[in-house]
Short mmCIF file of C-alpha atoms in Angstrom, two decimals:
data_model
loop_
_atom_site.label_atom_id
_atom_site.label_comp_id
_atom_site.label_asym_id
_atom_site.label_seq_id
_atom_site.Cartn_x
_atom_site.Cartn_y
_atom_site.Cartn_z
CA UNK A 1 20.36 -14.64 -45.69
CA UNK A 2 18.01 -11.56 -44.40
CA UNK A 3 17.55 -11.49 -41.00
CA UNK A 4 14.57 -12.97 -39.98
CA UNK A 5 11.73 -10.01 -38.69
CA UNK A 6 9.34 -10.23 -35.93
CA UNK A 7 5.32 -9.33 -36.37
CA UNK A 8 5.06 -7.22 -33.85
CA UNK A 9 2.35 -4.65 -32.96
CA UNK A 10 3.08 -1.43 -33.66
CA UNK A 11 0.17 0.07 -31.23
CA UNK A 12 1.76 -2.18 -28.63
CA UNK A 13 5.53 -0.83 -29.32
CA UNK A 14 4.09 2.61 -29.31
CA UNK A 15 2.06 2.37 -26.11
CA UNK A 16 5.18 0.42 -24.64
CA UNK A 17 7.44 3.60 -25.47
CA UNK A 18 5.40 5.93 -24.42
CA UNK A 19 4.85 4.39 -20.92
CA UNK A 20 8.84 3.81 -20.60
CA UNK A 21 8.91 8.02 -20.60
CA UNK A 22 12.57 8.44 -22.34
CA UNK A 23 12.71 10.21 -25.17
CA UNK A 24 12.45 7.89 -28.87
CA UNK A 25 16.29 9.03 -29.72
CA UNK A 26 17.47 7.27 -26.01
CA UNK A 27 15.81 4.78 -26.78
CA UNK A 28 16.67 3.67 -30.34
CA UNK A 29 20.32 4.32 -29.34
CA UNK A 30 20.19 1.92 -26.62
CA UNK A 31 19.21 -1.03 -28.62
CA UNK A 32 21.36 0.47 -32.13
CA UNK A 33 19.11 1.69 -34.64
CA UNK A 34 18.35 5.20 -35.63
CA UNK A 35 15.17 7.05 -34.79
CA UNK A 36 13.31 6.53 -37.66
CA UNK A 37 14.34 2.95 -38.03
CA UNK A 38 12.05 3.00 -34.66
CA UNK A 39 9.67 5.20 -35.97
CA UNK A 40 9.01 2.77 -39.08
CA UNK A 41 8.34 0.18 -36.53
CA UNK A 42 5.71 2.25 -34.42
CA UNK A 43 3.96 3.06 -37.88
CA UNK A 44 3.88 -0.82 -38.91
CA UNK A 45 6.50 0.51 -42.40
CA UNK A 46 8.89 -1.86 -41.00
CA UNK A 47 9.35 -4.89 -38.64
CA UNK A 48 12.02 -5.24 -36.22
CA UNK A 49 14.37 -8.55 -36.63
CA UNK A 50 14.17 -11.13 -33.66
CA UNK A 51 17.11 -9.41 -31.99
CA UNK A 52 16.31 -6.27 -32.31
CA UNK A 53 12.95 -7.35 -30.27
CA UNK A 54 15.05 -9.27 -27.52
CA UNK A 55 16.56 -5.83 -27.51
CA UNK A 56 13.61 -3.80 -26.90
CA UNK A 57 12.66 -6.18 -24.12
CA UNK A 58 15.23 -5.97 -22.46
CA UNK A 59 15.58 -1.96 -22.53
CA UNK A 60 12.21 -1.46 -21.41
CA UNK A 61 12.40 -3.92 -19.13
CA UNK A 62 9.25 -5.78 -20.72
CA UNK A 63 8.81 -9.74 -21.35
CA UNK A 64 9.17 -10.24 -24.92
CA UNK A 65 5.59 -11.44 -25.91
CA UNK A 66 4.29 -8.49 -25.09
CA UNK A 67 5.37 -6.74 -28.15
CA UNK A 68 2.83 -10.00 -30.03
CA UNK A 69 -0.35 -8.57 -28.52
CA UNK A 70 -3.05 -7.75 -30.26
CA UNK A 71 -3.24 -4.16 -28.28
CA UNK A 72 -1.97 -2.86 -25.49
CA UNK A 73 -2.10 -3.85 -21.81
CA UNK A 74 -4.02 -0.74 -20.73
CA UNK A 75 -5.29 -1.95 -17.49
CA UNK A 76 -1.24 -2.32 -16.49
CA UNK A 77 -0.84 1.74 -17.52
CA UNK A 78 -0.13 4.38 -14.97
CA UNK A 79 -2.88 5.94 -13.35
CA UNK A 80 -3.59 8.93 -15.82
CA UNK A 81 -3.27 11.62 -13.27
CA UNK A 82 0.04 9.87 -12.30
CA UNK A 83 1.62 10.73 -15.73
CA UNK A 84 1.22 14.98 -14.74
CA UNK A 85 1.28 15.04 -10.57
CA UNK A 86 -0.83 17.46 -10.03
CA UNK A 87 1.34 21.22 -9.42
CA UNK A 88 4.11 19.81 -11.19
CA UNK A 89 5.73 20.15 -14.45
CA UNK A 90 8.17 17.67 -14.41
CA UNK A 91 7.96 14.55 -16.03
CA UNK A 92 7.91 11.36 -14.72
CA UNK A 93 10.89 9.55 -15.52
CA UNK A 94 11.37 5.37 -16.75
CA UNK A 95 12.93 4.54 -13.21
CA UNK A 96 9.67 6.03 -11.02
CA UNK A 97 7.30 4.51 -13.57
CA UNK A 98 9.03 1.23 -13.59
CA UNK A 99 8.25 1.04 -9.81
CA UNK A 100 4.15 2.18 -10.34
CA UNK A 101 3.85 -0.64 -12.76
CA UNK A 102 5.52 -3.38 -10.51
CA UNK A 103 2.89 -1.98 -7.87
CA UNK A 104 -0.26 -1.97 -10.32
CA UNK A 105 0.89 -5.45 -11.77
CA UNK A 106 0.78 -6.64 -7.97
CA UNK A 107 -2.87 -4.74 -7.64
CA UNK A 108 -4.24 -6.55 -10.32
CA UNK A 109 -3.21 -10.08 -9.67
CA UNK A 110 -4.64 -8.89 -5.99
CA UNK A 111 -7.91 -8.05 -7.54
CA UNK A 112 -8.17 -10.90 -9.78
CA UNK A 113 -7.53 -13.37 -6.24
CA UNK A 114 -10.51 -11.40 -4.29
CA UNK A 115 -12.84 -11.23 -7.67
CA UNK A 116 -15.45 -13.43 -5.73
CA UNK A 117 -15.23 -11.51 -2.12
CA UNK A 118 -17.49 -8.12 -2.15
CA UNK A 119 -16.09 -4.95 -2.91
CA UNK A 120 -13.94 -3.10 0.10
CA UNK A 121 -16.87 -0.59 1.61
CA UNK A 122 -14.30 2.64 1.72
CA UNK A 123 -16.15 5.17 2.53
CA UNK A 124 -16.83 7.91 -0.53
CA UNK A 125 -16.66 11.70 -0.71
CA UNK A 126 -16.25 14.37 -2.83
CA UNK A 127 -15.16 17.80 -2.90
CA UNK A 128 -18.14 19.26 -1.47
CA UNK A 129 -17.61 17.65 1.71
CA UNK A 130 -15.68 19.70 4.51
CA UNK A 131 -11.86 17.37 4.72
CA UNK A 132 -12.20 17.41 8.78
CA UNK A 133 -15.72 16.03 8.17
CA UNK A 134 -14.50 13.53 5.74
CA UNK A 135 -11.60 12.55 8.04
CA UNK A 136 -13.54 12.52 10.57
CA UNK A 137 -16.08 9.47 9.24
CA UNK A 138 -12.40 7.95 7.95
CA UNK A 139 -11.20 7.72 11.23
CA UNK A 140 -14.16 6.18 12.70
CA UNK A 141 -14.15 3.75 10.17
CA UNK A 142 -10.04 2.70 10.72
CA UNK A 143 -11.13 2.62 14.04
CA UNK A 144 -7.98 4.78 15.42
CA UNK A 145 -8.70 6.78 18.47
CA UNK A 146 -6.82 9.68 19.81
CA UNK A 147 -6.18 7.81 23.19
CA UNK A 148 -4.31 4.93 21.03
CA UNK A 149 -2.66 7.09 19.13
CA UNK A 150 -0.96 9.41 22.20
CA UNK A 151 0.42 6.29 23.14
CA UNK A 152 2.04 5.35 20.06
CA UNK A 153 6.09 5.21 21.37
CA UNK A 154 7.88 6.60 18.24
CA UNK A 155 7.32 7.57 14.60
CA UNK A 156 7.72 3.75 13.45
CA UNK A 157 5.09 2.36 15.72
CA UNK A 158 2.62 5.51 14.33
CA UNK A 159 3.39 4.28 10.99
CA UNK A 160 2.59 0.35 11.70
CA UNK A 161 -0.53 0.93 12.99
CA UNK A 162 -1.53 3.41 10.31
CA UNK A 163 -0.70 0.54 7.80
CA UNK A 164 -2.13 -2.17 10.08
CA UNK A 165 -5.85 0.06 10.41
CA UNK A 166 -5.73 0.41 6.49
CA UNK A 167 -4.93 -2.96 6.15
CA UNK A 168 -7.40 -4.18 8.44
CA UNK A 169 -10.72 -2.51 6.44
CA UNK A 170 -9.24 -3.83 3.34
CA UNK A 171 -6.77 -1.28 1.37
CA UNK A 172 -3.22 -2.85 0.43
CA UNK A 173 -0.90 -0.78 1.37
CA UNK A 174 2.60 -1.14 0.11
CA UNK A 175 6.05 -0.22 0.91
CA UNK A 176 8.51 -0.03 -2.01
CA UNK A 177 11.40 2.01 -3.12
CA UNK A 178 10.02 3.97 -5.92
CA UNK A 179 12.23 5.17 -8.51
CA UNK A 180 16.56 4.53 -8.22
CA UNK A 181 18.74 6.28 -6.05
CA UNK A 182 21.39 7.80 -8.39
CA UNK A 183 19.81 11.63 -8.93
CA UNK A 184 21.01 11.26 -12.91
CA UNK A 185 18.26 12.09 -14.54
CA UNK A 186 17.53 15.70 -15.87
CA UNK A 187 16.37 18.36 -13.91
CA UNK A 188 12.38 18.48 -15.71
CA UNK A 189 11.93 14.44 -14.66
CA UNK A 190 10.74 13.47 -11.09
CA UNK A 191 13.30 11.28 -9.46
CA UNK A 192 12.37 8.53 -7.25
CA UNK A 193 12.89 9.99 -3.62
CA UNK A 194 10.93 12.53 -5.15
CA UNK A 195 7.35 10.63 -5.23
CA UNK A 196 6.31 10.28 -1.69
CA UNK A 197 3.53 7.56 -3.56
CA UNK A 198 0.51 7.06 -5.01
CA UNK A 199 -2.86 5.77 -4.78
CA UNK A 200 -5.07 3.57 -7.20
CA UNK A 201 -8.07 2.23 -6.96
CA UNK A 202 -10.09 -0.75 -7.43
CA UNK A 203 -13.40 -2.14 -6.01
CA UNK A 204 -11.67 -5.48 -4.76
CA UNK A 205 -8.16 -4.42 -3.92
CA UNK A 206 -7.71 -0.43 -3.26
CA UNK A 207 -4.09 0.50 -3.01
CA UNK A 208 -1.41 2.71 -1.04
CA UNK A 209 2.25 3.11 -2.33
CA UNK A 210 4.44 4.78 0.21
CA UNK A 211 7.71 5.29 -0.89
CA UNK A 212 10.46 3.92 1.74
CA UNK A 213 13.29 5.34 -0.01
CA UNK A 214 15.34 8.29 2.25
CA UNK A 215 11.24 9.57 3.45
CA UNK A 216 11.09 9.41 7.28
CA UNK A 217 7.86 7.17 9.12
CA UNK A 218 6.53 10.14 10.01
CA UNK A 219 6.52 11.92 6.37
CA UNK A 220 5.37 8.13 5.15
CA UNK A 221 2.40 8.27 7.83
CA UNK A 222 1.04 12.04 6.29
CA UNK A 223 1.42 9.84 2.76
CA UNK A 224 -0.92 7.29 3.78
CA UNK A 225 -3.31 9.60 5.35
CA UNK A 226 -3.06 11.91 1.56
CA UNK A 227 -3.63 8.75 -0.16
CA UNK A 228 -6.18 7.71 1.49
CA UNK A 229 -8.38 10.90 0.90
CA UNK A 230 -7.27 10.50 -2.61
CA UNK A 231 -8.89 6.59 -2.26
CA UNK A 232 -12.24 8.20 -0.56
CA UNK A 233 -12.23 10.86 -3.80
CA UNK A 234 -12.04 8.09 -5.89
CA UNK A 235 -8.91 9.88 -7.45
CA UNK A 236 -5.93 8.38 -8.18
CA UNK A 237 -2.97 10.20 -7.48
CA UNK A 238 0.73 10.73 -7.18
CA UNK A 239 1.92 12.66 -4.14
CA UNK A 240 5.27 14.52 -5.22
CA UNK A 241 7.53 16.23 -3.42
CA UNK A 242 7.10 20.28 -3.66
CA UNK A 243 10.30 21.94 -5.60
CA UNK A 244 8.97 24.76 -3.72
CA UNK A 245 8.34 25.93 0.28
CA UNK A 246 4.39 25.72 -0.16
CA UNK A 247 2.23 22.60 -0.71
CA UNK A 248 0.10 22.18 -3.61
CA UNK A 249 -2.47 24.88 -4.19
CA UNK A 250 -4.54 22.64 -6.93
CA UNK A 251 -8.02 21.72 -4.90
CA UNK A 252 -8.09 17.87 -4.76
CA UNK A 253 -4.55 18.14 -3.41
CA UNK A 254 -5.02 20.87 -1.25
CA UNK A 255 -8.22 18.86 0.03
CA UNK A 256 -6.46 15.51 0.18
CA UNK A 257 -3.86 18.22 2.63
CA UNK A 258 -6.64 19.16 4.94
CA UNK A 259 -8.23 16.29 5.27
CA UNK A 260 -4.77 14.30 6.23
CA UNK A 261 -4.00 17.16 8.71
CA UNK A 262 -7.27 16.18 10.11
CA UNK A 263 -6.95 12.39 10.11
CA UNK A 264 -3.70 12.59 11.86
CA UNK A 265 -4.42 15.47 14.19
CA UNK A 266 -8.14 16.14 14.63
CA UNK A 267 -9.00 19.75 15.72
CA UNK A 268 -10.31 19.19 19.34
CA UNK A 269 -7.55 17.41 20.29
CA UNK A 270 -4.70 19.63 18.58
CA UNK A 271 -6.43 22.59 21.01
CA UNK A 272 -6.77 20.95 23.72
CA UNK A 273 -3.35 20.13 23.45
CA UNK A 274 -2.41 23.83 22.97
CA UNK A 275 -4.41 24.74 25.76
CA UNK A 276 -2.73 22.84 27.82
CA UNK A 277 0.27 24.70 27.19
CA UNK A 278 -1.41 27.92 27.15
CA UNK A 279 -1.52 28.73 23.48
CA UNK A 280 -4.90 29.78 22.70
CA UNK A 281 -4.02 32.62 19.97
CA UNK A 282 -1.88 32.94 16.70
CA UNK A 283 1.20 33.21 18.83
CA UNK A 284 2.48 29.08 18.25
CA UNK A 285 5.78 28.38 17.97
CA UNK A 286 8.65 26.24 16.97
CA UNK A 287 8.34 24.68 20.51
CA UNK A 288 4.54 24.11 19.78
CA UNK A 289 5.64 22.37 16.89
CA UNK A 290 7.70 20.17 18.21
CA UNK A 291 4.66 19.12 21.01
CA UNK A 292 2.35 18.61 17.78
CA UNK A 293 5.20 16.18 16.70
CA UNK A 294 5.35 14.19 19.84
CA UNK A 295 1.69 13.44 20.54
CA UNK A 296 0.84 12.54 16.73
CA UNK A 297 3.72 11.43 16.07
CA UNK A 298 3.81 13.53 12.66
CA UNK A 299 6.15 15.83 10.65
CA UNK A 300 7.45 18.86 11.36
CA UNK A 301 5.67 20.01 7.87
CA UNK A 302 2.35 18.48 9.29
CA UNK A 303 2.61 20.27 12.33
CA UNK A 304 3.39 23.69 11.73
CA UNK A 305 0.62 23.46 8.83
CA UNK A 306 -1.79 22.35 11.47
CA UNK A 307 -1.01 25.13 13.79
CA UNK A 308 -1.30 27.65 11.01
CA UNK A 309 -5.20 26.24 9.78
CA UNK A 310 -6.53 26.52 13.25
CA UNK A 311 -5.13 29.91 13.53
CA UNK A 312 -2.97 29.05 16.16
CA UNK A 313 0.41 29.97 14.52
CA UNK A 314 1.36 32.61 11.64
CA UNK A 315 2.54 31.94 8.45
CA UNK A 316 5.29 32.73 8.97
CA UNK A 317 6.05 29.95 11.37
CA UNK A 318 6.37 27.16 8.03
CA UNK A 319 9.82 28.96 7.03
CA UNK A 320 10.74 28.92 10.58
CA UNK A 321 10.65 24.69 10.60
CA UNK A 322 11.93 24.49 6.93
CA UNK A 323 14.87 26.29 9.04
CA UNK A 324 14.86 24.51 11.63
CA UNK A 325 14.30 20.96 10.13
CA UNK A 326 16.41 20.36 7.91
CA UNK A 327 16.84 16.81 6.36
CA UNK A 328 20.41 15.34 7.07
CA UNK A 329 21.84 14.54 3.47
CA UNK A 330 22.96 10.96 3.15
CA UNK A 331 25.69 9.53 4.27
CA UNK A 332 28.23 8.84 0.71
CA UNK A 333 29.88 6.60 3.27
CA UNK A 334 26.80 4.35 4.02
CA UNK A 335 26.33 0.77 2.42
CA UNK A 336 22.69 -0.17 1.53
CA UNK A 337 22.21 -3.81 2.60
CA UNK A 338 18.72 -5.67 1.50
CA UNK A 339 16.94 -8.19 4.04
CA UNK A 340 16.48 -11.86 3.24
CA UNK A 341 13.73 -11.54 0.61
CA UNK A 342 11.21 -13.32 2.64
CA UNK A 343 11.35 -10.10 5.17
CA UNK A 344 12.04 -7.93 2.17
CA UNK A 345 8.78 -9.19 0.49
CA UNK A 346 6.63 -9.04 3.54
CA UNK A 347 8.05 -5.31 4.50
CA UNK A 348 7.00 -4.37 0.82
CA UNK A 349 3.53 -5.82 0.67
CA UNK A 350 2.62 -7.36 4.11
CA UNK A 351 1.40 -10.88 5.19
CA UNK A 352 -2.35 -10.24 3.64
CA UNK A 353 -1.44 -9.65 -0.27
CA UNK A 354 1.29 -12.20 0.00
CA UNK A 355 -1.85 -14.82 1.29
CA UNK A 356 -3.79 -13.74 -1.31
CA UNK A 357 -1.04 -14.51 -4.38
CA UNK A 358 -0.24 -17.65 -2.35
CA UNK A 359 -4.28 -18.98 -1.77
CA UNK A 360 -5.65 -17.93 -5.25
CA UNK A 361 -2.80 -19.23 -7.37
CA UNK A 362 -3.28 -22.26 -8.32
CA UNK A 363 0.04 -23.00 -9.76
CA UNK A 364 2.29 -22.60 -6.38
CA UNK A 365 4.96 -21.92 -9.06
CA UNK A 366 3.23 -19.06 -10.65
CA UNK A 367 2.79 -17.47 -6.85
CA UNK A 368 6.39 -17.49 -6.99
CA UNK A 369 6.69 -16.06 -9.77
CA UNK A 370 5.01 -13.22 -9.16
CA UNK A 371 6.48 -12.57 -6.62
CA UNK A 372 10.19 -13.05 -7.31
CA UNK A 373 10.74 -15.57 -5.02
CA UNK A 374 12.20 -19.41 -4.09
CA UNK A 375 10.62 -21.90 -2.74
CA UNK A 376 13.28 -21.65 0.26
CA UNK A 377 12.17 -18.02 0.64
CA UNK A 378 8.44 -18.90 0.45
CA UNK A 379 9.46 -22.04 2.84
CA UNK A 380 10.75 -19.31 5.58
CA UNK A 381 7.27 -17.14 5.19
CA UNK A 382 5.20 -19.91 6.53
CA UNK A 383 5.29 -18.53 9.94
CA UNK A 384 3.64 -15.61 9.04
CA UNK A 385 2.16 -16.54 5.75
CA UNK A 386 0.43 -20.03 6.58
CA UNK A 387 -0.52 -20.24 2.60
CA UNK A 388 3.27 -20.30 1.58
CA UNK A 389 3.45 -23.51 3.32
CA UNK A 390 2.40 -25.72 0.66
CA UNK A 391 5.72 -25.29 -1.21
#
């Protein structure tokens, strides 16, 4: 008896391919047919037997009625200018984009919860507009003053109340490791320590993706701050990793630069600072540096760039702190353990989104799973999450 075949799509199997980012060959050899057996099936020649659609599921990690639609899930696509990061050739490989769609799946049930509440007022600006001026009316808005934040104790404690003042006026911000650690991929694909993260927008639930995987608090804090000019742009964005010793040159990124530099360290304070320790010329140094990093509690990157756009440092001072600062590689020696998932899930999306999944669904299940939990985890959130009480 023929094998039974499966009706599937083809504009759905061809959109699902294409968003998985490995080439067709990989692919088809992964699940056992040849290239243009897969090709037939994008084309709608040929249909794929039940098994071979189980198959496909379960290689691009997909649920298996997708592949039934009658077209593609476009709203659960990357963010366009996420497919090219802006400066960068490489591609962006199946493991990183696995990560942006678990994060935009999230957004959307996020927005769907909040469709009734009005939209989040972010405030809006273009190109046109000066980045320390933007920043400026962005900081007013968090409502983060320089006093507050020269009293901030370490790097992790700048970073929680970054989150917790983006939080606070209404942008999710999440915390997920993008991408997989293993560095196996080729050398023209982005790996996932790589992506610093992304921004994508939405009138109901705007969104920040830091990337907690081997990226420091204070290199996650400049992420938020680049994000969120990308957010006020109303351009969604990946921030990537330079393969070189310069930032981005494009505009919006070099703009979403400037106006982070001036979120995190606004001009009048940075030279007062200086001042202070009599620099008052081009003549900064690593030292200098390393007092930027302690008061804003911000890279060494961040800092020498600072320095160097208020014409208090040289150029040549940025290959001085690549130097200098150079990341530790990890440890081969160090095990990875994971928190109880009730932490784990509250560390990746924080007590407001998980209230949200928990108070708008109305099947308690369904909350659960879409969030990949138990009701024992959900049972140990109630503390912080009052709404995951009712399981």
């Amino acid at each position: 008896m023929a094998p039974k075949r499966s009706p599937v799509t083809p504009s759905v199997l061809e959109w699902a391919l294409s968003e998985d980012g490995r080439p067709r060959g990989q692919i088809a050899e992964a699940i056992g047919v040849d290239e243009g057996v897969l090709d037939a099936w994008v084309h709608g020649e040929e249909q794929p037997t039940i098994g071979q659609v189980t198959a496909l599921a379960d290689k691009l990690r997909r649920p298996r009625a997708m592949f039934f639609l009658p077209r593609p899930p476009v709203t659960a696509t990357l963010p366009p200018s996420f497919r090219h990061p802006p400066g960068d050739a490489r591609s962006v490989g199946p493991a990183v984009r696995r990560s942006v769609r678990q994060a935009r799946r999230m957004q959307m049930v996020l927005a769907e919860a909040l469709s009734s509440e009005p939209p989040v007022n972010v405030p809006q600006s273009n190109l046109s507009t000066t980045p320390a001026e933007a920043a400026s009316t962005a900081r007013r808005w968090l409502g983060v003053s320089a006093q507050a934040q020269t009293m901030w104790s370490d790097d992790y404690a700048a970073l929680r109340a970054w989150r917790e003042a983006l939080d606070g006026r209404g942008i999710f911000v999440f915390s997920l490791e993008i991408g997989e650690r293993q560095r196996s991929q080729g050398p023209s694909e982005l790996l996932g320590d790589e992506v610093r993260g992304f921004s994508a927008w939405d009138d109901h639930a705007p969104l920040i993706v830091m990337n907690s995987q081997r990226v420091s608090a204070a290199a996650r804090s400049f992420t938020l701050a680049h994000e969120l000019a990308h957010l006020i742009t109303r351009y969604d964005a990946a921030c990537v990793e330079s393969t070189t010793d310069h930032p981005f040159g494009e505009p919006v990124e070099r703009w979403c630069e400037e106006f982070a530099a001036a979120l995190l360290m606004p001009e009048p304070v940075v030279r007062a600072e200086m001042r202070s320790r009599g620099l008052q010329d081009a003549s900064g140094d690593l030292e200098d540096v390393k007092a930027v990093m302690r008061t804003f509690r911000v890279s060494a990157r961040a800092s020498a760039l600072r320095l160097m756009d208020l014409g208090l440092a040289q150029r040549s001072l940025y290959g001085v702190v690549l130097a200098h600062f150079r990341p530790s590689p990890p440890s081969k020696n160090r095990k990875m353990s994971s928190p109880p998932r009730a932490e784990l899930r509250l560390r990746q999306y924080g007590p407001r989104a998980l209230d949200a999944v928990f108070r708008d669904t109305d099947d308690p299940f369904e909350a659960l799973s879409i969030l990949r939990m138990t009701v024992p985890d959900a049972r140990q959130l109630a503390e912080q999450v009052p709404s995951a009480a009712i399981l």
